[in-house]
GROMACS .gro file of C-alpha atoms in nm:
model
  375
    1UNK     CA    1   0.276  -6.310  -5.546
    2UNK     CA    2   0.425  -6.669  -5.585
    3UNK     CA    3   0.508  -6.810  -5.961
    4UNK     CA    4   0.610  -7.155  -5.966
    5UNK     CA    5   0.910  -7.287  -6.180
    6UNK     CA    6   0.922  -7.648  -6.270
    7UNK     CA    7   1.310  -7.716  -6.321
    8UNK     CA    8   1.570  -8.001  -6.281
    9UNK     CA    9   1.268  -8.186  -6.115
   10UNK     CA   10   1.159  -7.950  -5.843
   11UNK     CA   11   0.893  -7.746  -5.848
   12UNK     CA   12   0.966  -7.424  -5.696
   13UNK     CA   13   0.731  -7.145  -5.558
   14UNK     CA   14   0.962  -6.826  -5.619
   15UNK     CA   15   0.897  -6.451  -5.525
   16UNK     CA   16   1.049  -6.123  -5.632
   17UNK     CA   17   1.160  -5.921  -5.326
   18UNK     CA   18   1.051  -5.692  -5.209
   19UNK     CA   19   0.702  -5.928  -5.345
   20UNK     CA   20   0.481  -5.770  -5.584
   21UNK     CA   21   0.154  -5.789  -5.713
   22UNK     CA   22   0.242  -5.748  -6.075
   23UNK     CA   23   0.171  -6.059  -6.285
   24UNK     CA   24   0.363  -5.957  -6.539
   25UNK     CA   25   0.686  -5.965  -6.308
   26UNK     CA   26   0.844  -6.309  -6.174
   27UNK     CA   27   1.159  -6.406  -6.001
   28UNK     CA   28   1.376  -6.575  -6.289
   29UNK     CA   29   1.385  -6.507  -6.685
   30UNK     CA   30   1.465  -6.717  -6.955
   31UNK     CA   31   1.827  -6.721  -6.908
   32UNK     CA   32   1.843  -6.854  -6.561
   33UNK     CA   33   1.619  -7.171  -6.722
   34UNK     CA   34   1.848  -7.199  -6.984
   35UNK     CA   35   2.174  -7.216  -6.732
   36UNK     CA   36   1.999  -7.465  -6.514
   37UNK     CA   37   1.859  -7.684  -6.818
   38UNK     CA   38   2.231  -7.688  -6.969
   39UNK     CA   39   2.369  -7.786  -6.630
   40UNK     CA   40   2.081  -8.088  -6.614
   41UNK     CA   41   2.096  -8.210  -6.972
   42UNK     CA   42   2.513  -8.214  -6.980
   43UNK     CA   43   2.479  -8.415  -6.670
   44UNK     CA   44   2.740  -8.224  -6.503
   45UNK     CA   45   2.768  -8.325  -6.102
   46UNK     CA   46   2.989  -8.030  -5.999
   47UNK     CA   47   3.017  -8.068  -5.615
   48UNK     CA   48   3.127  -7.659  -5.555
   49UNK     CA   49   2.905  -7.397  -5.733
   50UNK     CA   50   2.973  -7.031  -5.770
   51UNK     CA   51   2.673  -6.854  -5.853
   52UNK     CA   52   2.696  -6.484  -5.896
   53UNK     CA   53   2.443  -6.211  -5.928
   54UNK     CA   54   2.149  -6.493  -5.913
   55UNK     CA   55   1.874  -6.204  -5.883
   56UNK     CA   56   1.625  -6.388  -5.658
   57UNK     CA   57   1.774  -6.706  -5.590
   58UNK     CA   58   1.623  -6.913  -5.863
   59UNK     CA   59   1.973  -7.080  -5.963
   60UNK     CA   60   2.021  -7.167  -5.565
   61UNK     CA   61   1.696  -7.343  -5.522
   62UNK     CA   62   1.683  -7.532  -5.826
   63UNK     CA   63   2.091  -7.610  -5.746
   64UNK     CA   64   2.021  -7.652  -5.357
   65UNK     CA   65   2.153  -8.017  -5.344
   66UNK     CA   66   2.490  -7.870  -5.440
   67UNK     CA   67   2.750  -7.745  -5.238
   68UNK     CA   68   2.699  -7.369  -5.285
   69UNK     CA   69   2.858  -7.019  -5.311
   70UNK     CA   70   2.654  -6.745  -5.374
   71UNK     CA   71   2.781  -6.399  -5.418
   72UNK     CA   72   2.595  -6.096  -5.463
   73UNK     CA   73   2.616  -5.722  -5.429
   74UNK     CA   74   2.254  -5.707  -5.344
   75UNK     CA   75   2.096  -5.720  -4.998
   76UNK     CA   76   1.718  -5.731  -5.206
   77UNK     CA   77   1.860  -6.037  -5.384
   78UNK     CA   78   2.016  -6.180  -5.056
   79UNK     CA   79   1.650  -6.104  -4.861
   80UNK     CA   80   1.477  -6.316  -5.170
   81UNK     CA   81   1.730  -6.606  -5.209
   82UNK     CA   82   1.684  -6.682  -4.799
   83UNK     CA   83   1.298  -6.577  -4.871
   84UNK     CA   84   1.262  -6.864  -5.186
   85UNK     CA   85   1.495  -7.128  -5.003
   86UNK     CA   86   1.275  -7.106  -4.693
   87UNK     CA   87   0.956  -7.141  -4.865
   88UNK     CA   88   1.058  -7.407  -5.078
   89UNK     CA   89   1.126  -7.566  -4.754
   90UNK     CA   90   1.531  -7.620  -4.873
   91UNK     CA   91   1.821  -7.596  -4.666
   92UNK     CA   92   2.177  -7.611  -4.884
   93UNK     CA   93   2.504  -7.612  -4.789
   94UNK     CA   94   2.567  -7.242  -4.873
   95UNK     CA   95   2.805  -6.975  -4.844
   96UNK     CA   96   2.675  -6.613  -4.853
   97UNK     CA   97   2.986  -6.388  -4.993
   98UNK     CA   98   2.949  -5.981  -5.075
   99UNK     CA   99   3.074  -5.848  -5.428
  100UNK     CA  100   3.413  -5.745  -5.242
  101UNK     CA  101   3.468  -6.049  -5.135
  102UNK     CA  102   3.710  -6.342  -5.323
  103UNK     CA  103   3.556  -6.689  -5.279
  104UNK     CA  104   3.790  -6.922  -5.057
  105UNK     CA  105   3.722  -7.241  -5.268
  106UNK     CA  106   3.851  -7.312  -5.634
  107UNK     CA  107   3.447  -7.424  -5.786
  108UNK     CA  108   3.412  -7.669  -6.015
  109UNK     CA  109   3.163  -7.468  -6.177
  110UNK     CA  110   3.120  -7.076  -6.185
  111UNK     CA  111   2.753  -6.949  -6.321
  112UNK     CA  112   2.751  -6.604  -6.392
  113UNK     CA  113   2.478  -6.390  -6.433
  114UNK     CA  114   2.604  -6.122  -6.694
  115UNK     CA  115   2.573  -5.769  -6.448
  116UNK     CA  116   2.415  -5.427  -6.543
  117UNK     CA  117   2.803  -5.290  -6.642
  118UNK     CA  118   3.121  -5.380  -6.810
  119UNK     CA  119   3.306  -5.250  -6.548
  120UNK     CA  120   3.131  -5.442  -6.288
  121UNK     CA  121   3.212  -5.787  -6.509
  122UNK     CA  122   3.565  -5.711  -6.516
  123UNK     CA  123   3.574  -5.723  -6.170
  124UNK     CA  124   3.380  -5.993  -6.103
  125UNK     CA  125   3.558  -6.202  -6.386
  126UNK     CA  126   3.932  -6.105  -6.201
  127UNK     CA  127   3.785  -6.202  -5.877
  128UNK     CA  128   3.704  -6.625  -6.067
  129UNK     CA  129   4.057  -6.554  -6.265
  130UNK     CA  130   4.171  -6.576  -5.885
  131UNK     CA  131   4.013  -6.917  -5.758
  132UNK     CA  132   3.927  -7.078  -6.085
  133UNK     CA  133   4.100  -7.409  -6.167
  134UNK     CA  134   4.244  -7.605  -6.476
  135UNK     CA  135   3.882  -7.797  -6.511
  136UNK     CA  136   3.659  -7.497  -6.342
  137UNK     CA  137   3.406  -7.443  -6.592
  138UNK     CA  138   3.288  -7.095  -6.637
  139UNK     CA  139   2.977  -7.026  -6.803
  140UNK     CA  140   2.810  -6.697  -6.845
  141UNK     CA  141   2.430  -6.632  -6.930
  142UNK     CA  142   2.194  -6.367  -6.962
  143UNK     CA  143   1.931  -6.225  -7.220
  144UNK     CA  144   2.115  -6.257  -7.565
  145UNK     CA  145   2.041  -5.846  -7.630
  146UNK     CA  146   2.271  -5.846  -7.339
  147UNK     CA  147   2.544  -6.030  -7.473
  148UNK     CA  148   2.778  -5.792  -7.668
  149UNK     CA  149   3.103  -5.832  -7.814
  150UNK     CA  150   3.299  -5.591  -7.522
  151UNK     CA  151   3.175  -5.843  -7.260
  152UNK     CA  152   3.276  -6.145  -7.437
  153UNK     CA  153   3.629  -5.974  -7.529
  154UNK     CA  154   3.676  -5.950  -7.104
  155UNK     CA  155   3.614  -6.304  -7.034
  156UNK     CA  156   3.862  -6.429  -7.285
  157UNK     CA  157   4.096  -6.180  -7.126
  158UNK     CA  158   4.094  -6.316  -6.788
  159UNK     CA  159   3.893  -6.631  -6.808
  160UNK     CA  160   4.038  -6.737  -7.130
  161UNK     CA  161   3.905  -6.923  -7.484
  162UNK     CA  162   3.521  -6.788  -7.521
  163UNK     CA  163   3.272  -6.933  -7.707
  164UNK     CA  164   2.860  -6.870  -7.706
  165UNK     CA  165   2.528  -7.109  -7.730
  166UNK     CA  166   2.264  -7.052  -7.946
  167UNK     CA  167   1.983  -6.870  -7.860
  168UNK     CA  168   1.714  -6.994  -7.668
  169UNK     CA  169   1.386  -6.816  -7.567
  170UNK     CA  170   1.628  -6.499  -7.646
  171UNK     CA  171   1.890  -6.639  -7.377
  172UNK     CA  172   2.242  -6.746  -7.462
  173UNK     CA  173   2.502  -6.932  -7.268
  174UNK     CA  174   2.895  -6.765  -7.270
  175UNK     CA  175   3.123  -7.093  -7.205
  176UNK     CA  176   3.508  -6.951  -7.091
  177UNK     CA  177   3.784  -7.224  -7.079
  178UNK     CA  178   4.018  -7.114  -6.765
  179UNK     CA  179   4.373  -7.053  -7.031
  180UNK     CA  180   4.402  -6.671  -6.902
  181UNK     CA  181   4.700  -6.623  -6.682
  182UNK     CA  182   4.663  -6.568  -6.338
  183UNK     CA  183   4.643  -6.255  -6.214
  184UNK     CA  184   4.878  -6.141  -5.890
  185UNK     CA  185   4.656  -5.971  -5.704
  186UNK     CA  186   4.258  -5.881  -5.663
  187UNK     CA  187   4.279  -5.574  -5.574
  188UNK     CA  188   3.941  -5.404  -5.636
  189UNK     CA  189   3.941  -5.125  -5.892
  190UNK     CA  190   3.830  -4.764  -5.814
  191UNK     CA  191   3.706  -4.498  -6.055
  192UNK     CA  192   3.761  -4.184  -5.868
  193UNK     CA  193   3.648  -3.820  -5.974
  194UNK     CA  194   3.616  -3.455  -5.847
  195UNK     CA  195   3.367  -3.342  -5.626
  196UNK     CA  196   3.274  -3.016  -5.852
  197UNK     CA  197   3.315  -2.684  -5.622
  198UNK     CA  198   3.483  -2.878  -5.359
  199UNK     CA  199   3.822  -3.007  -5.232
  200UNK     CA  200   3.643  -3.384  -5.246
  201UNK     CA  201   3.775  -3.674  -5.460
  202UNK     CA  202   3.499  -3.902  -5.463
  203UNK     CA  203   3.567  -4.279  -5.548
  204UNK     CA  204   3.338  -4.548  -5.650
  205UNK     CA  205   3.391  -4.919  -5.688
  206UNK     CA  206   3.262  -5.080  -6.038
  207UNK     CA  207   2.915  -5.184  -5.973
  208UNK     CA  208   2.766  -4.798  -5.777
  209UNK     CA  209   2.520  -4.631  -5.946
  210UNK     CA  210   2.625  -4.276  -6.157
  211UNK     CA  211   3.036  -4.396  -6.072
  212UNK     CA  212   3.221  -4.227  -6.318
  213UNK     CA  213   3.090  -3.823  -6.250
  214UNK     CA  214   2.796  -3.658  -6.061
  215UNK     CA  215   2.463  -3.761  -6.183
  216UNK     CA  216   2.197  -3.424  -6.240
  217UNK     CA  217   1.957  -3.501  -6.033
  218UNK     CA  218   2.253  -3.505  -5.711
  219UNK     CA  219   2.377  -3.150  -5.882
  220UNK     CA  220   2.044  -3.015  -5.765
  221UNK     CA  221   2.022  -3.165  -5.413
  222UNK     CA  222   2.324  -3.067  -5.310
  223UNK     CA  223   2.248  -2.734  -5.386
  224UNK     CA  224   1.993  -2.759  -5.134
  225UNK     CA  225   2.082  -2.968  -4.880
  226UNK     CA  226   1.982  -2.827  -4.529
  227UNK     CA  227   2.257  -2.641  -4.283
  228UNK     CA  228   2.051  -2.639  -3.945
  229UNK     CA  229   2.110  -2.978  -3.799
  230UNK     CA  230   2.301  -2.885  -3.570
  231UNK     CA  231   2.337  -3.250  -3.338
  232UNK     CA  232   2.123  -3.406  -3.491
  233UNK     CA  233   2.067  -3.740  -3.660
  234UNK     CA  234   2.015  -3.761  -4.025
  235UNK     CA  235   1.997  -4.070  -4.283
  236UNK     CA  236   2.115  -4.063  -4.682
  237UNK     CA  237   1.848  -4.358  -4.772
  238UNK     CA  238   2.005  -4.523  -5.072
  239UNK     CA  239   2.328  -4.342  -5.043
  240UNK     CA  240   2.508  -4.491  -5.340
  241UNK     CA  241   2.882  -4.324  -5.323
  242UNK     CA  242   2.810  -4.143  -5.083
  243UNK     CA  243   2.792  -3.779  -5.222
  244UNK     CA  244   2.481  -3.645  -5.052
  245UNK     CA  245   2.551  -3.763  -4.715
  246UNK     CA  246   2.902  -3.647  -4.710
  247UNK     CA  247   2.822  -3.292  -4.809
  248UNK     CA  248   2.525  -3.289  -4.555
  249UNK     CA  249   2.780  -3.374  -4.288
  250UNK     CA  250   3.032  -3.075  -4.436
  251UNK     CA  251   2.757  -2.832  -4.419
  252UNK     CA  252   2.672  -2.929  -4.061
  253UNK     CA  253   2.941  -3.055  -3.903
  254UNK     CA  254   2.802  -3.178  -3.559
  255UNK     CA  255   2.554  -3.428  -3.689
  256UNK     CA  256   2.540  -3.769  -3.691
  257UNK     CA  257   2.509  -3.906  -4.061
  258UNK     CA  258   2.399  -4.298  -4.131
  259UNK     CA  259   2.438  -4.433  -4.473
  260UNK     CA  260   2.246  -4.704  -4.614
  261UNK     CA  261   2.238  -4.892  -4.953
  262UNK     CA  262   2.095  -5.198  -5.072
  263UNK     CA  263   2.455  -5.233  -5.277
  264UNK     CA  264   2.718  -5.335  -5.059
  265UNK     CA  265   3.001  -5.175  -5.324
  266UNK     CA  266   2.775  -4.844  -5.225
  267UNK     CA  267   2.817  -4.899  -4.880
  268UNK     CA  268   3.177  -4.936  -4.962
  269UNK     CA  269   3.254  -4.659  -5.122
  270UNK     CA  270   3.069  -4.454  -4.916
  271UNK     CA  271   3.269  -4.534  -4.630
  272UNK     CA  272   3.590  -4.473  -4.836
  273UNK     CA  273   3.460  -4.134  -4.902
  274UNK     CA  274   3.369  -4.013  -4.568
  275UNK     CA  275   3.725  -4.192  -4.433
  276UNK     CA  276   3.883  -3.955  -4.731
  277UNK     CA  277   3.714  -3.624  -4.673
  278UNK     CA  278   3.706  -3.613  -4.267
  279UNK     CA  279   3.975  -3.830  -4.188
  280UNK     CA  280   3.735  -4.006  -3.968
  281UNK     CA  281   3.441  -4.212  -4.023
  282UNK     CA  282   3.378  -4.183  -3.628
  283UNK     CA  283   3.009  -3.958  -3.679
  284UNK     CA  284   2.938  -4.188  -3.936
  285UNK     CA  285   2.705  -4.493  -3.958
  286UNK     CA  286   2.671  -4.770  -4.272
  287UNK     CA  287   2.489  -5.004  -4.344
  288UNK     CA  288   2.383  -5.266  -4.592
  289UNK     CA  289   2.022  -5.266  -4.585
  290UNK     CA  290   1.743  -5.278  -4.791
  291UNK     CA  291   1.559  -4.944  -4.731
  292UNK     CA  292   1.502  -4.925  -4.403
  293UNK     CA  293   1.283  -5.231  -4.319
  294UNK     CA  294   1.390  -5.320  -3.962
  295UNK     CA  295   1.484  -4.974  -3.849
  296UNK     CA  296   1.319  -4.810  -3.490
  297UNK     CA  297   1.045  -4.594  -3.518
  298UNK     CA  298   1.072  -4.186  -3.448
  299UNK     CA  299   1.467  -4.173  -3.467
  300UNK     CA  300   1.582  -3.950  -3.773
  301UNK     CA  301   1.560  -3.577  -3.776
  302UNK     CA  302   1.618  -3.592  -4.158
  303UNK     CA  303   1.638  -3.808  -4.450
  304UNK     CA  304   1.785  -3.779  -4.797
  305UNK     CA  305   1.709  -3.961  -5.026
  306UNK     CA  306   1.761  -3.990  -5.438
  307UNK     CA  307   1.528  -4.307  -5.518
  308UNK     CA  308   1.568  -4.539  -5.772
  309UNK     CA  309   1.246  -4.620  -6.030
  310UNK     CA  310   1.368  -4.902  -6.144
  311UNK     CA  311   1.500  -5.276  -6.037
  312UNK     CA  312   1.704  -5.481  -6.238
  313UNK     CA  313   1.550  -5.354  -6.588
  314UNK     CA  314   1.240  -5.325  -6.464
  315UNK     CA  315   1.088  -4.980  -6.429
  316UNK     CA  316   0.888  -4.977  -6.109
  317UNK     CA  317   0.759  -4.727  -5.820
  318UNK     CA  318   0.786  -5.023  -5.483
  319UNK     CA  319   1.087  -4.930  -5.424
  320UNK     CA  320   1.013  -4.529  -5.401
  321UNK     CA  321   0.675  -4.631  -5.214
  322UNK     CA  322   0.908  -4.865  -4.988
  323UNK     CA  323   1.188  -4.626  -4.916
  324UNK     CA  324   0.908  -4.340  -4.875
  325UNK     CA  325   0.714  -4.510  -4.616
  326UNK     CA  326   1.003  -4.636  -4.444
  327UNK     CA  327   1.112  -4.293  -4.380
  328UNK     CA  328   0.777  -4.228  -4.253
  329UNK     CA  329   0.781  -4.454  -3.972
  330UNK     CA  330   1.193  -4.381  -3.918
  331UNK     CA  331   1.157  -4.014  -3.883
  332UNK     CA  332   1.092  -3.808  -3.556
  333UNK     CA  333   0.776  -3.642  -3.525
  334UNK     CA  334   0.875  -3.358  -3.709
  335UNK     CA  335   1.140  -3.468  -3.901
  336UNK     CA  336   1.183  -3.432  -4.273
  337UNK     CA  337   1.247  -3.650  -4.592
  338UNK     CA  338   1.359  -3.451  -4.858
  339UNK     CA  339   1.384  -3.622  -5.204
  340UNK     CA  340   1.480  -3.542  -5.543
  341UNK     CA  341   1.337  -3.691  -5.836
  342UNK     CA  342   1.241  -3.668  -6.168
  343UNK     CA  343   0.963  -3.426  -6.234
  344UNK     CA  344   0.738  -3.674  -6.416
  345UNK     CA  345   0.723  -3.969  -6.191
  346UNK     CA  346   0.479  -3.787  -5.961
  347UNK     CA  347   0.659  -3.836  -5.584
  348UNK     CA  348   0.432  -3.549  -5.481
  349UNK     CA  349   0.160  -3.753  -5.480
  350UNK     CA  350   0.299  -4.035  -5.287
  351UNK     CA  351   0.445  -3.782  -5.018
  352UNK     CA  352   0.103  -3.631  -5.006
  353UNK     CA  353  -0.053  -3.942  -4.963
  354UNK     CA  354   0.175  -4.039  -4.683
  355UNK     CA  355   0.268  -3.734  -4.496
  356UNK     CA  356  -0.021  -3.563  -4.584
  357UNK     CA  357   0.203  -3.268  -4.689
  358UNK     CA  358   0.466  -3.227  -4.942
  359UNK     CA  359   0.656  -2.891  -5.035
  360UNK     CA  360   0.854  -2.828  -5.341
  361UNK     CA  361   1.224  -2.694  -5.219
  362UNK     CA  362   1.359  -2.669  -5.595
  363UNK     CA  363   1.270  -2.754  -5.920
  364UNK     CA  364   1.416  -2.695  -6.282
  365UNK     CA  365   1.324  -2.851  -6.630
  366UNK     CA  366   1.404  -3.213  -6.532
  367UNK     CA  367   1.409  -3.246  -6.170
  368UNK     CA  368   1.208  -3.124  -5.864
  369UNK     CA  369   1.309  -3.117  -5.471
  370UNK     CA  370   1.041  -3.233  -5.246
  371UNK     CA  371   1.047  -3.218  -4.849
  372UNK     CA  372   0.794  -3.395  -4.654
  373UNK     CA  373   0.742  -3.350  -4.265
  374UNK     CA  374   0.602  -3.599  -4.004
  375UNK     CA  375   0.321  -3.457  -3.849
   0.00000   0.00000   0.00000
């Protein structure tokens, strides 16, 4: 459902992607206003602008007639910023860049979308430390719940002096004067851990979901991932890291494994990990996708899958009802989607309701296993 956004004199039809029929959802908060108003009101005329993590593309078509970078991690938010610019009928100069990749142009301004992790803002703030200028302005913004004393504390250590607005509609700006010395290298930072039980060290770059240890609801699935694949072709449908997919591929050895992630740093990572463990990422497959929109009909034998119910900070079932019905039309007649999930959010009932079966594999006093087969 379009929401329009009057801003810096354009008035903009914007969608969340994948859309949704919620009223109460819409493709920019408070914060992003507040950025663009500040921008508008200081009359600033930067001619390069880094925009990063711009969750739908509000900052890029309310900046379009400005020479643009926009980085993102997302493929979702990638789909909806070339979704909005389209509809709004606007066609900027801009340059689409992954999270693991450095921008090749000092900007004269950098607006940063504060990210879901500290760990994910360090890296993003060492990849500006590495192209900003003497008169690059940096300025941060988010939700001001958001804005905590640890963040601020890692833009004044590689941005430089730090100050903050004052609130506005709960938003606040984070201004960061380039003084920081530069750093000699970007290279990306890895958190790596032990696969439990296994010989595996898995590694995860700063923005992939559960990256510092094995998240519960993977403990379970793994304990009952399938062995009798034999050749076949199998999918881990929002792989994050990796973990499932790699596993699935120890425990059958002559299958063909694809990994796909909305997050490209999942991708990533999951790549690393499957390079690590079989020395080889030859029977492997990855790609940065959202869900599996696009994807042939009747092609998988299985797929895996540990969906998110959430986006952004937004708790939501699309993206389970997405990824589910995706895997519908991907799978082989008679090919399986096995899922894990928490027990409460119901998945049974979606599987039933699209499959027309649904059996419980597993279950214990959080979690449940649930395998679905295409008729």
């Amino acid at each position: 459902m379009n929401t329009i956004l009057t801003i810096n004199s354009k008035e903009l039809r914007l969608n969340r992607f994948p859309p949704s029929n919620d009223k109460n959802l819409q493709a920019w908060d408070s914060s992003d206003e507040y950025v663009i108003n500040y921008l508008v009101e200081q009359q600033l005329q930067p001619s390069k602008i880094l925009i990063i993590n711009d969750t739908f593309g509000t900052l890029a078509c309310a900046l379009s007639e400005h020479e643009l970078y926009w980085q993102t991690d997302s493929r979702v938010a990638q789909c909806a910023v070339e979704q909005n610019l389209s509809d709004n009928f606007l066609y900027p100069s801009i340059e689409y860049l992954d999270s693991l990749t450095t921008p090749s142009v000092t900007p004269d301004v950098v607006l940063l979308k504060l990210p879901k992790s500290n760990a994910l803002l360090a890296q993003q703030l060492q990849q500006i430390n590495q192209v900003m200028g003497p008169n690059t302005q940096v300025i941060g913004f988010a939700k001001a719940k958001d804005v905590h004393t640890s963040g601020l504390k890692l833009f004044e250590k590689y941005i430089g002096t730090t100050t903050t607005s004052l609130a506005k509609k709960k938003s606040r700006l984070i201004f960061s004067t380039p003084t920081a010395q530069k750093l000699t290298n970007d290279d990306q930072q890895l958190i790596e851990w032990p696969l439990e039980n296994t010989d595996y060290t898995i590694a995860n770059h700063a923005g992939v979901f559960a990256n510092s240890k094995l998240d519960i609801g993977a403990r379970l699935m793994l304990e009952n991932l399938p062995s009798n694949l034999d050749d076949g072709y199998a999918i881990d449908l929002g792989c994050g890291n990796g973990v499932l997919g790699l596993m699935l591929a120890d425990k059958n050895p002559q299958a063909t494994i694809r990994f796909t992630d909305e997050s490209f740093m999942a991708i990533a990572s999951a790549k690393l990990n499957c390079d690590n463990a079989f020395g080889s990422t030859e029977r492997f497959e990855f790609d940065w996708h959202d869900c599996l929109s696009d994807y042939d009909y009747d092609q998988a034998d299985l797929i895996i899958c540990n969906p998110p119910f959430h986006q952004l900070k937004t708790v939501t079932d699309h993206i389970a009802w997405q990824m589910f019905n995706d895997a519908y039309r991907t799978l082989k007649h008679g090919g399986k989607l096995r899922i894990v999930g928490n027990r409460h959010l119901g998945y049974h009932i979606k599987l039933q309701r699209i499959f027309d079966n649904c059996t419980t594999i597993a279950s214990n006093s959080k979690f449940v296993i649930l395998e679905a087969t295409k008729a």
